[in-house]
């Protein structure tokens, strides 16, 4: 089973497209957790209507929280699927067989269900779409053939919505609430570090897995996000290496 976690707050204008993309999936062993921050619009009503029609388990929790990453931690610890992914309001699964692609990839590796050697992460590419869901372009940062925690020295090469994590590993790594905009980058790196320590693989699907709507939280708070990402990189890669990497990023951007 795959757990999809959708965090919402006053997201009535964007939520339906996300719910529709889940309901169209050809794979049906789904747990969908909708973690709402006590919305004041029609978000919860839309979620309840969706729950009534869903052919899989939908759990709705609506209560005040301390922000996006606090809500994501709540979802993280409620998940019971083998793998989990975060798909927030406005984001969608790329195709009707996206979850089936994930499951087939794991099964093709001949791991038994609940095996301690199942891949730690299944990942893929992301398409950027407009507010109507129309394709604009593939994400500028593209997933490497072989991902590791060191890969993120070059930026967040795999989008959060295309990063499926084994639930037992995910639940050992809460989002760090000290970060307001870039806790997802830190979380992904810590998950991948743990995978390496456990000798577990990170598997590339070579498929587009998610559609990310242009103008998300990180885009809206771009400057603050960049400052936090610098802090995250210093934490994981060291201050000296991070400093020189950013000099190279600046030179590279000028040369383009």
Coordinates of N, CA and C in Angstrom, one line a residue:
X1 N 0.8 -1.2 0.0 CA 0.0 0.0 0.0 C 0.9 1.3 0.0
X2 N 0.4 2.3 -0.7 CA 1.1 3.6 -0.7 C 0.2 4.6 0.0
X3 N 0.9 5.3 0.9 CA 0.2 6.4 1.6 C 0.5 7.7 0.9
X4 N -0.5 8.5 0.5 CA -0.4 9.8 0.0 C -0.8 10.8 1.1
X5 N 0.1 11.8 1.4 CA -0.2 12.8 2.4 C -0.4 14.1 1.7
X6 N -1.6 14.7 2.0 CA -1.9 16.0 1.4 C -2.2 17.0 2.5
X7 N -1.3 18.0 2.6 CA -1.5 19.0 3.7 C -2.2 20.2 3.1
X8 N -3.2 20.7 3.8 CA -4.1 21.8 3.3 C -4.3 22.9 4.3
X9 N -4.5 24.1 3.8 CA -5.0 25.2 4.6 C -5.6 26.2 3.7
X10 N -7.0 26.3 3.8 CA -7.7 27.2 2.9 C -7.3 27.0 1.4
X11 N -7.4 25.7 1.1 CA -7.0 25.3 -0.3 C -8.1 24.9 -1.2
X12 N -9.3 25.4 -0.9 CA -10.5 25.0 -1.7 C -10.3 25.2 -3.2
X13 N -9.6 26.2 -3.6 CA -9.5 26.5 -5.0 C -8.6 25.6 -5.7
X14 N -7.7 24.9 -5.0 CA -6.7 24.0 -5.6 C -6.9 22.5 -5.3
X15 N -7.6 22.2 -4.3 CA -7.6 20.8 -3.8 C -8.2 19.8 -4.7
X16 N -9.3 20.2 -5.4 CA -10.0 19.2 -6.2 C -9.1 18.5 -7.3
X17 N -8.3 19.3 -7.9 CA -7.4 18.7 -8.9 C -6.5 17.7 -8.4
X18 N -6.0 17.9 -7.1 CA -5.1 16.9 -6.5 C -5.9 15.6 -6.2
X19 N -7.1 15.8 -5.6 CA -8.0 14.6 -5.3 C -8.3 13.8 -6.5
X20 N -8.6 14.6 -7.6 CA -9.0 13.9 -8.8 C -7.9 13.0 -9.4
X21 N -6.6 13.6 -9.2 CA -5.5 12.8 -9.8 C -5.3 11.5 -9.0
X22 N -5.6 11.5 -7.7 CA -5.5 10.3 -6.9 C -6.6 9.3 -7.3
X23 N -7.8 9.9 -7.4 CA -9.0 9.0 -7.7 C -8.9 8.3 -9.0
X24 N -8.1 8.9 -9.9 CA -8.0 8.3 -11.3 C -6.9 7.2 -11.4
X25 N -6.2 6.9 -10.3 CA -5.1 6.0 -10.3 C -5.6 4.5 -10.6
X26 N -4.8 3.8 -11.5 CA -5.1 2.4 -11.8 C -4.8 1.5 -10.6
X27 N -3.9 2.0 -9.7 CA -3.5 1.2 -8.5 C -4.4 1.7 -7.4
X28 N -5.0 0.7 -6.7 CA -6.1 1.1 -5.7 C -5.7 0.8 -4.3
X29 N -4.6 0.2 -4.0 CA -4.2 0.0 -2.6 C -3.6 1.3 -2.0
X30 N -4.4 2.2 -1.7 CA -4.0 3.6 -1.4 C -4.6 3.9 0.0
X31 N -3.8 4.7 0.8 CA -4.2 5.3 2.0 C -4.0 6.8 1.7
X32 N -5.0 7.6 1.8 CA -4.9 9.0 1.5 C -5.2 9.8 2.8
X33 N -4.2 10.5 3.3 CA -4.3 11.3 4.5 C -4.4 12.7 4.1
X34 N -5.4 13.4 4.6 CA -5.6 14.8 4.3 C -5.5 15.5 5.6
X35 N -4.4 16.2 5.8 CA -4.0 16.9 7.1 C -4.3 18.4 6.9
X36 N -5.4 18.8 7.5 CA -5.8 20.2 7.3 C -5.6 21.1 8.5
X37 N -5.2 22.3 8.3 CA -4.8 23.2 9.4 C -6.0 24.0 9.9
X38 N -7.2 23.4 10.0 CA -8.4 24.1 10.5 C -8.8 25.2 9.5
X39 N -9.0 24.8 8.2 CA -9.3 25.8 7.2 C -10.6 26.5 7.4
X40 N -10.7 27.7 7.0 CA -12.0 28.5 7.1 C -12.8 28.6 5.9
X41 N -12.3 28.0 4.8 CA -13.1 27.9 3.5 C -13.7 26.6 3.4
X42 N -13.9 26.1 2.1 CA -14.6 24.9 1.9 C -13.7 23.7 1.7
X43 N -12.5 23.8 2.1 CA -11.5 22.7 2.0 C -12.0 21.4 2.6
X44 N -12.4 21.4 3.8 CA -12.8 20.2 4.5 C -14.0 19.6 3.9
X45 N -15.0 20.4 3.5 CA -16.2 19.9 2.8 C -15.8 19.2 1.5
X46 N -14.9 19.8 0.7 CA -14.5 19.1 -0.5 C -13.8 17.8 -0.2
X47 N -13.0 17.8 0.9 CA -12.3 16.5 1.2 C -13.3 15.5 1.7
X48 N -14.4 15.9 2.4 CA -15.4 15.0 2.9 C -16.2 14.4 1.7
X49 N -16.5 15.2 0.8 CA -17.2 14.7 -0.4 C -16.4 13.7 -1.2
X50 N -15.1 14.0 -1.3 CA -14.2 13.0 -1.9 C -14.1 11.7 -1.2
X51 N -14.1 11.8 0.2 CA -14.0 10.6 1.0 C -15.2 9.7 0.8
X52 N -16.3 10.3 0.7 CA -17.6 9.5 0.5 C -17.5 8.6 -0.8
X53 N -16.9 9.1 -1.8 CA -16.9 8.4 -3.1 C -15.6 7.5 -3.3
X54 N -14.6 7.7 -2.5 CA -13.3 7.0 -2.7 C -13.5 5.5 -2.5
X55 N -12.8 4.7 -3.3 CA -12.8 3.3 -3.2 C -11.7 2.8 -2.4
X56 N -11.0 3.7 -1.7 CA -9.8 3.3 -0.8 C -10.0 4.2 0.4
X57 N -9.1 4.0 1.4 CA -9.2 4.6 2.7 C -8.7 6.1 2.6
X58 N -9.6 7.0 3.0 CA -9.3 8.4 3.1 C -9.5 8.8 4.6
X59 N -8.5 9.4 5.1 CA -8.6 9.9 6.5 C -8.4 11.4 6.5
X60 N -9.3 12.1 7.1 CA -9.2 13.6 7.2 C -9.0 14.0 8.6
X61 N -8.0 14.8 8.8 CA -7.8 15.4 10.2 C -7.7 16.9 10.0
X62 N -8.5 17.6 10.7 CA -8.5 19.1 10.6 C -8.4 19.7 12.0
X63 N -7.3 20.4 12.2 CA -7.0 21.0 13.5 C -5.9 22.0 13.3
X64 N -5.8 23.0 14.2 CA -4.7 24.0 14.1 C -3.3 23.3 14.2
X65 N -2.4 23.9 13.5 CA -1.0 23.4 13.5 C 0.0 24.5 13.6
X66 N 1.2 24.2 13.6 CA 2.3 25.2 13.7 C 2.9 25.5 12.4
X67 N 2.2 25.2 11.3 CA 2.7 25.5 10.0 C 2.8 24.2 9.1
X68 N 3.3 24.4 7.9 CA 3.3 23.4 6.9 C 4.0 22.1 7.4
X69 N 5.3 22.3 7.9 CA 6.1 21.1 8.3 C 5.6 20.4 9.5
X70 N 4.9 21.2 10.4 CA 4.3 20.5 11.6 C 3.2 19.6 11.1
X71 N 2.4 20.1 10.1 CA 1.3 19.3 9.6 C 1.8 18.1 8.8
X72 N 3.0 18.3 8.1 CA 3.6 17.1 7.4 C 4.1 16.1 8.4
X73 N 4.6 16.5 9.5 CA 5.0 15.5 10.6 C 3.8 14.8 11.1
X74 N 2.6 15.4 11.2 CA 1.4 14.7 11.7 C 1.1 13.6 10.7
X75 N 1.1 14.0 9.4 CA 0.8 13.0 8.4 C 1.8 11.9 8.4
X76 N 3.0 12.2 8.5 CA 4.1 11.2 8.5 C 3.9 10.1 9.5
X77 N 3.4 10.5 10.7 CA 3.3 9.5 11.8 C 1.9 8.8 11.8
X78 N 1.0 9.2 10.9 CA -0.3 8.5 10.8 C -0.2 7.5 9.6
X79 N 0.8 7.6 8.8 CA 0.9 6.7 7.6 C 1.1 5.3 8.0
X80 N 0.4 4.4 7.2 CA 0.6 2.9 7.5 C 0.9 2.2 6.2
X81 N 1.1 2.9 5.1 CA 1.5 2.2 3.8 C 3.0 1.8 3.8
X82 N 3.4 1.0 2.8 CA 4.7 0.6 2.7 C 5.6 1.8 2.3
X83 N 5.1 2.6 1.5 CA 5.8 3.8 1.0 C 4.9 5.0 1.2
X84 N 5.5 6.2 1.3 CA 4.6 7.4 1.4 C 5.2 8.5 0.5
X85 N 4.3 9.4 0.2 CA 4.7 10.6 -0.6 C 3.8 11.7 -0.2
X86 N 4.4 12.9 -0.3 CA 3.6 14.2 0.0 C 3.1 14.8 -1.3
X87 N 1.8 15.0 -1.4 CA 1.2 15.6 -2.6 C 0.2 16.6 -2.1
X88 N 0.7 17.9 -2.1 CA -0.1 18.9 -1.4 C -1.1 19.6 -2.4
X89 N -2.0 20.3 -1.9 CA -3.1 20.9 -2.7 C -2.5 21.7 -3.9
X90 N -3.0 21.3 -5.1 CA -2.5 21.9 -6.3 C -1.5 21.0 -7.1
X91 N -0.9 20.1 -6.4 CA 0.1 19.2 -7.0 C -0.7 17.9 -7.4
X92 N -0.3 17.3 -8.5 CA -1.0 16.1 -8.9 C 0.0 15.0 -9.3
X93 N -0.5 13.8 -9.3 CA 0.2 12.6 -9.8 C 0.2 12.8 -11.4
X94 N 1.3 12.5 -12.0 CA 1.5 12.9 -13.4 C 0.5 12.1 -14.3
X95 N 0.4 10.8 -14.1 CA -0.4 10.0 -15.0 C -1.3 9.0 -14.2
X96 N -2.3 8.4 -14.8 CA -3.2 7.5 -14.1 C -2.5 6.3 -13.6
X97 N -1.3 5.9 -14.2 CA -0.6 4.7 -13.7 C 0.6 5.1 -12.9
X98 N 0.7 6.3 -12.3 CA 1.9 6.7 -11.6 C 2.2 5.8 -10.4
X99 N 1.2 5.5 -9.6 CA 1.4 4.7 -8.4 C 1.7 3.2 -8.9
X100 N 1.1 2.8 -9.9 CA 1.3 1.4 -10.5 C 2.8 1.4 -10.9
X101 N 3.3 2.5 -11.5 CA 4.7 2.5 -11.9 C 5.6 2.3 -10.7
X102 N 5.3 3.0 -9.6 CA 6.1 2.8 -8.3 C 6.1 1.4 -7.9
X103 N 4.9 0.8 -7.8 CA 4.7 -0.6 -7.3 C 5.4 -1.6 -8.2
X104 N 5.3 -1.4 -9.5 CA 5.9 -2.3 -10.5 C 7.4 -2.3 -10.4
X105 N 7.9 -1.1 -10.1 CA 9.4 -0.9 -10.0 C 9.9 -1.7 -8.8
X106 N 9.2 -1.6 -7.7 CA 9.6 -2.4 -6.5 C 9.5 -3.9 -6.7
X107 N 8.4 -4.3 -7.3 CA 8.2 -5.7 -7.6 C 9.2 -6.3 -8.6
X108 N 9.6 -5.4 -9.5 CA 10.6 -5.9 -10.5 C 12.0 -6.2 -9.9
X109 N 12.2 -5.6 -8.7 CA 13.5 -5.8 -8.1 C 13.5 -7.1 -7.2
X110 N 12.3 -7.8 -7.2 CA 12.1 -9.1 -6.6 C 12.3 -9.0 -5.1
X111 N 11.8 -7.9 -4.5 CA 11.8 -7.8 -3.0 C 10.5 -8.3 -2.5
X112 N 10.5 -9.1 -1.5 CA 9.2 -9.5 -0.9 C 8.6 -8.3 -0.1
X113 N 7.3 -8.3 0.0 CA 6.7 -7.2 0.8 C 7.2 -7.2 2.2
X114 N 7.4 -6.0 2.7 CA 7.9 -5.8 4.1 C 9.4 -6.3 4.3
X115 N 10.0 -6.7 3.2 CA 11.4 -7.0 3.3 C 12.3 -5.9 3.8
X116 N 13.2 -6.1 4.7 CA 14.1 -5.1 5.2 C 15.0 -4.5 4.1
X117 N 15.1 -5.2 3.0 CA 15.9 -4.8 1.9 C 15.2 -4.0 0.8
X118 N 13.9 -3.8 1.0 CA 13.2 -3.0 0.0 C 13.9 -1.6 -0.2
X119 N 13.9 -1.0 -1.4 CA 14.5 0.3 -1.5 C 14.0 1.3 -0.5
X120 N 15.0 2.1 -0.1 CA 14.6 3.2 0.8 C 13.8 4.3 0.1
X121 N 14.1 4.6 -1.1 CA 13.5 5.6 -1.9 C 13.3 5.2 -3.3
X122 N 12.1 5.5 -3.9 CA 11.8 5.4 -5.3 C 11.6 6.8 -5.8
X123 N 12.3 7.2 -6.9 CA 12.2 8.6 -7.3 C 12.1 8.7 -8.8
X124 N 11.7 9.9 -9.3 CA 11.6 10.2 -10.7 C 11.6 11.7 -11.0
X125 N 11.1 12.0 -12.1 CA 11.1 13.4 -12.6 C 9.8 14.1 -12.3
X126 N 9.8 15.4 -12.5 CA 8.7 16.3 -12.2 C 8.4 17.2 -13.4
X127 N 7.1 17.4 -13.7 CA 6.7 18.4 -14.7 C 6.2 19.6 -14.0
X128 N 6.5 20.8 -14.5 CA 6.0 22.0 -14.0 C 4.7 22.4 -14.9
X129 N 3.6 22.7 -14.2 CA 2.4 23.0 -14.9 C 1.9 24.4 -14.4
X130 N 0.9 24.9 -15.2 CA 0.3 26.2 -14.8 C -0.9 26.0 -14.0
X131 N -1.6 27.0 -13.6 CA -2.8 26.9 -12.7 C -3.9 26.1 -13.3
X132 N -3.9 25.9 -14.6 CA -4.9 25.0 -15.3 C -4.4 23.6 -15.5
X133 N -3.2 23.3 -15.0 CA -2.7 22.0 -15.1 C -2.0 21.7 -16.5
X134 N -1.8 22.7 -17.3 CA -1.2 22.5 -18.6 C 0.3 22.5 -18.4
X135 N 0.9 21.5 -19.1 CA 2.4 21.3 -19.1 C 3.1 22.6 -19.6
X136 N 4.1 23.0 -18.8 CA 5.0 24.1 -19.2 C 6.4 23.6 -19.6
X137 N 7.0 22.8 -18.7 CA 8.3 22.3 -19.0 C 8.7 21.3 -17.9
X138 N 9.7 20.5 -18.1 CA 10.2 19.6 -17.0 C 11.0 20.5 -16.0
X139 N 11.0 20.1 -14.8 CA 11.7 20.8 -13.8 C 13.2 21.1 -14.2
X140 N 13.7 22.2 -13.9 CA 15.1 22.6 -14.3 C 16.1 21.6 -13.7
X141 N 15.9 21.3 -12.4 CA 16.8 20.3 -11.8 C 16.3 18.9 -12.1
X142 N 17.1 18.1 -12.8 CA 16.7 16.8 -13.2 C 17.3 15.7 -12.3
X143 N 16.6 14.6 -12.1 CA 17.1 13.6 -11.2 C 18.3 12.9 -11.9
X144 N 19.3 12.6 -11.1 CA 20.5 11.9 -11.6 C 20.2 10.4 -11.8
X145 N 21.0 9.8 -12.6 CA 20.8 8.3 -12.8 C 20.9 7.6 -11.5
X146 N 21.8 7.9 -10.7 CA 22.0 7.3 -9.4 C 22.0 8.4 -8.3
X147 N 21.0 8.4 -7.6 CA 20.8 9.5 -6.5 C 21.5 9.0 -5.2
X148 N 22.1 10.0 -4.5 CA 22.6 9.8 -3.2 C 22.5 11.1 -2.4
X149 N 22.7 11.0 -1.1 CA 22.6 12.2 -0.3 C 23.6 13.3 -0.8
X150 N 24.7 12.9 -1.4 CA 25.6 13.9 -1.9 C 25.1 14.6 -3.1
X151 N 24.1 14.1 -3.8 CA 23.6 14.7 -5.1 C 23.1 16.0 -4.8
X152 N 22.5 16.3 -3.6 CA 21.9 17.6 -3.4 C 22.8 18.7 -3.2
X153 N 24.1 18.4 -3.3 CA 25.1 19.5 -3.3 C 24.8 20.4 -4.5
X154 N 24.3 19.9 -5.6 CA 24.0 20.6 -6.8 C 22.6 21.2 -6.8
X155 N 21.9 21.1 -5.7 CA 20.5 21.6 -5.6 C 19.6 20.4 -5.3
X156 N 18.3 20.7 -5.1 CA 17.4 19.6 -4.9 C 17.0 19.0 -6.2
X157 N 17.7 18.0 -6.6 CA 17.6 17.4 -7.9 C 16.4 16.5 -8.1
X158 N 15.7 16.1 -7.0 CA 14.5 15.4 -7.1 C 13.4 16.2 -6.3
X159 N 12.3 16.5 -6.9 CA 11.2 17.2 -6.3 C 10.6 16.3 -5.2
X160 N 10.2 17.0 -4.1 CA 9.6 16.3 -3.0 C 8.4 15.4 -3.4
X161 N 7.6 15.9 -4.4 CA 6.4 15.1 -4.8 C 6.8 13.9 -5.7
X162 N 8.0 13.8 -6.0 CA 8.5 12.6 -6.8 C 9.5 11.8 -6.0
X163 N 9.4 11.8 -4.7 CA 10.3 11.2 -3.8 C 9.5 10.3 -2.8
X164 N 9.4 9.0 -3.2 CA 8.6 8.1 -2.4 C 9.6 7.4 -1.4
X165 N 9.2 7.5 -0.1 CA 10.1 7.0 0.9 C 9.5 5.8 1.6
X166 N 10.3 4.8 1.9 CA 9.8 3.7 2.8 C 9.3 4.3 4.1
X167 N 8.1 3.9 4.5 CA 7.4 4.6 5.6 C 8.2 4.4 6.9
X168 N 8.7 3.2 7.1 CA 9.5 2.9 8.4 C 10.7 3.8 8.5
X169 N 11.3 4.2 7.4 CA 12.5 5.1 7.4 C 12.0 6.5 7.6
X170 N 11.0 6.9 6.8 CA 10.4 8.2 6.9 C 10.0 8.6 8.3
X171 N 9.4 7.7 9.0 CA 8.9 8.0 10.4 C 10.0 8.1 11.4
X172 N 11.3 7.8 11.0 CA 12.4 8.0 11.9 C 13.0 9.4 11.7
X173 N 12.5 10.1 10.8 CA 13.1 11.4 10.4 C 12.0 12.5 10.3
X174 N 11.7 13.1 11.4 CA 10.7 14.2 11.4 C 11.3 15.4 10.7
X175 N 10.4 16.2 10.1 CA 10.8 17.5 9.5 C 11.3 18.4 10.6
X176 N 12.4 19.1 10.4 CA 13.0 20.0 11.4 C 12.2 21.4 11.3
X177 N 11.5 21.7 12.4 CA 10.6 22.9 12.4 C 11.4 24.2 12.5
X178 N 12.7 24.1 12.7 CA 13.5 25.3 12.7 C 13.5 25.9 11.3
X179 N 13.3 25.1 10.2 CA 13.2 25.6 8.9 C 11.8 25.9 8.5
X180 N 11.5 27.1 8.0 CA 10.2 27.4 7.6 C 9.9 27.1 6.1
X181 N 10.9 27.1 5.3 CA 10.7 27.0 3.8 C 11.5 25.8 3.2
X182 N 12.5 25.3 3.9 CA 13.4 24.3 3.2 C 13.6 23.1 4.1
X183 N 12.7 22.8 5.0 CA 12.8 21.6 5.8 C 12.7 20.3 4.9
X184 N 12.0 20.4 3.7 CA 11.9 19.3 2.8 C 13.3 18.9 2.3
X185 N 14.1 19.9 2.0 CA 15.5 19.6 1.5 C 16.3 18.8 2.5
X186 N 16.3 19.4 3.7 CA 17.0 18.7 4.9 C 16.5 17.3 5.1
X187 N 15.1 17.2 5.1 CA 14.5 15.9 5.3 C 15.0 14.8 4.3
X188 N 14.9 15.2 3.0 CA 15.3 14.3 2.0 C 16.8 13.8 2.1
X189 N 17.7 14.8 2.5 CA 19.1 14.4 2.7 C 19.2 13.5 3.8
X190 N 18.5 13.7 4.9 CA 18.7 12.9 6.1 C 18.1 11.5 5.8
X191 N 17.0 11.4 5.0 CA 16.5 10.1 4.6 C 17.5 9.3 3.8
X192 N 18.2 10.0 2.9 CA 19.1 9.3 2.0 C 20.4 9.0 2.8
X193 N 20.8 9.8 3.7 CA 21.9 9.4 4.6 C 21.6 8.1 5.4
X194 N 20.4 8.0 5.9 CA 20.0 6.8 6.6 C 20.0 5.6 5.7
X195 N 19.5 5.8 4.5 CA 19.5 4.7 3.5 C 20.9 4.2 3.3
X196 N 21.9 5.1 3.1 CA 23.2 4.7 2.9 C 23.8 3.9 4.1
X197 N 23.5 4.4 5.3 CA 23.9 3.7 6.5 C 23.3 2.3 6.6
X198 N 22.1 2.1 6.1 CA 21.4 0.8 6.2 C 21.8 -0.1 5.0
X199 N 22.5 0.5 4.0 CA 22.8 -0.3 2.8 C 21.7 -0.5 1.9
X200 N 20.8 0.5 1.9 CA 19.5 0.4 1.0 C 19.7 1.2 -0.2
X201 N 19.0 0.8 -1.3 CA 19.1 1.4 -2.6 C 18.1 2.6 -2.7
X202 N 18.5 3.5 -3.6 CA 17.6 4.6 -4.1 C 17.3 4.3 -5.5
X203 N 16.1 4.1 -5.9 CA 15.8 3.5 -7.3 C 15.1 4.6 -8.2
X204 N 15.7 4.7 -9.3 CA 15.2 5.7 -10.3 C 14.1 5.0 -11.2
X205 N 13.0 5.5 -11.3 CA 11.9 5.0 -12.1 C 12.1 5.3 -13.6
X206 N 12.9 6.4 -13.9 CA 13.0 6.9 -15.2 C 11.7 7.4 -15.8
X207 N 10.8 7.9 -14.9 CA 9.5 8.3 -15.3 C 9.2 9.7 -14.7
X208 N 8.3 10.4 -15.3 CA 7.7 11.6 -14.7 C 6.7 11.2 -13.7
X209 N 6.8 11.5 -12.5 CA 5.9 11.0 -11.4 C 4.9 12.1 -10.9
X210 N 5.3 13.4 -11.0 CA 4.5 14.4 -10.4 C 4.4 15.6 -11.3
X211 N 3.3 16.3 -11.1 CA 3.1 17.7 -11.7 C 3.1 18.7 -10.6
X212 N 4.0 19.6 -10.7 CA 4.1 20.6 -9.6 C 3.7 22.0 -10.2
X213 N 2.7 22.6 -9.5 CA 2.2 23.8 -9.9 C 3.2 25.0 -9.7
X214 N 3.5 25.7 -10.7 CA 4.4 26.8 -10.7 C 3.9 27.8 -9.6
X215 N 4.8 28.3 -8.8 CA 4.5 29.3 -7.8 C 4.1 28.7 -6.4
X216 N 4.8 27.6 -6.0 CA 4.5 27.0 -4.7 C 5.1 27.8 -3.6
X217 N 5.1 27.2 -2.4 CA 5.6 27.9 -1.2 C 7.0 28.4 -1.3
X218 N 7.9 27.5 -1.9 CA 9.3 27.9 -2.0 C 9.5 29.1 -3.0
X219 N 8.7 29.0 -4.1 CA 8.8 30.1 -5.1 C 8.3 31.4 -4.5
X220 N 7.2 31.4 -3.7 CA 6.7 32.6 -3.1 C 7.6 33.2 -2.1
X221 N 8.4 32.4 -1.4 CA 9.4 32.9 -0.4 C 10.8 32.6 -0.9
X222 N 11.1 33.0 -2.1 CA 12.3 32.6 -2.8 C 13.6 33.0 -2.0
X223 N 13.7 34.3 -1.6 CA 14.9 34.7 -0.9 C 15.1 34.0 0.4
X224 N 14.0 33.9 1.2 CA 14.1 33.2 2.5 C 14.5 31.7 2.3
X225 N 13.9 31.2 1.3 CA 14.2 29.8 1.0 C 15.7 29.6 0.6
X226 N 16.2 30.5 -0.2 CA 17.6 30.4 -0.6 C 18.6 30.4 0.7
X227 N 18.2 31.3 1.6 CA 19.0 31.5 2.8 C 19.0 30.2 3.6
X228 N 17.8 29.6 3.7 CA 17.6 28.4 4.5 C 18.4 27.2 3.8
X229 N 18.3 27.2 2.5 CA 18.9 26.1 1.8 C 20.5 26.2 1.9
X230 N 21.0 27.4 2.0 CA 22.4 27.5 2.3 C 22.7 27.0 3.7
X231 N 21.9 27.2 4.7 CA 22.1 26.7 6.0 C 22.0 25.2 6.0
X232 N 21.1 24.6 5.2 CA 20.9 23.2 5.1 C 22.2 22.5 4.5
X233 N 22.7 23.2 3.5 CA 23.9 22.6 2.8 C 25.1 22.7 3.8
X234 N 25.2 23.8 4.5 CA 26.3 23.9 5.5 C 26.2 22.8 6.5
X235 N 25.0 22.5 6.9 CA 24.7 21.4 7.9 C 25.2 20.1 7.4
X236 N 25.0 19.8 6.2 CA 25.2 18.4 5.7 C 26.6 18.3 4.9
X237 N 27.0 19.4 4.3 CA 28.2 19.3 3.4 C 29.4 20.1 4.0
X238 N 29.2 20.9 5.0 CA 30.2 21.7 5.6 C 30.2 23.1 5.0
X239 N 30.7 24.1 5.8 CA 30.6 25.5 5.5 C 31.6 25.8 4.3
X240 N 32.8 25.3 4.4 CA 33.8 25.6 3.3 C 33.3 25.1 2.0
X241 N 32.9 23.8 1.9 CA 32.5 23.3 0.6 C 31.3 24.0 0.1
X242 N 30.3 24.3 1.0 CA 29.1 25.0 0.6 C 29.5 26.4 0.0
X243 N 30.4 27.1 0.7 CA 30.8 28.4 0.2 C 31.3 28.4 -1.2
X244 N 32.3 27.4 -1.5 CA 32.9 27.4 -2.8 C 31.9 26.8 -3.8
X245 N 31.0 26.0 -3.4 CA 29.9 25.5 -4.4 C 29.1 26.7 -4.8
X246 N 28.8 27.6 -3.9 CA 27.9 28.7 -4.2 C 28.7 29.8 -5.1
X247 N 30.0 29.9 -4.9 CA 30.7 30.7 -5.9 C 30.6 30.1 -7.3
X248 N 30.8 28.8 -7.4 CA 30.7 28.2 -8.7 C 29.3 28.3 -9.3
X249 N 28.2 28.2 -8.4 CA 26.8 28.4 -8.9 C 26.7 29.8 -9.5
X250 N 27.3 30.8 -8.8 CA 27.2 32.2 -9.3 C 27.9 32.4 -10.6
X251 N 29.1 31.8 -10.7 CA 29.9 31.9 -12.0 C 29.1 31.2 -13.1
X252 N 28.6 30.1 -12.8 CA 27.8 29.3 -13.8 C 26.6 30.1 -14.3
X253 N 25.9 30.7 -13.4 CA 24.7 31.5 -13.8 C 25.1 32.7 -14.7
X254 N 26.3 33.3 -14.5 CA 26.8 34.4 -15.3 C 27.2 34.0 -16.7
X255 N 27.7 32.8 -16.7 CA 28.3 32.3 -18.0 C 27.1 31.8 -19.0
X256 N 25.9 31.6 -18.4 CA 24.8 31.1 -19.2 C 24.4 32.1 -20.2

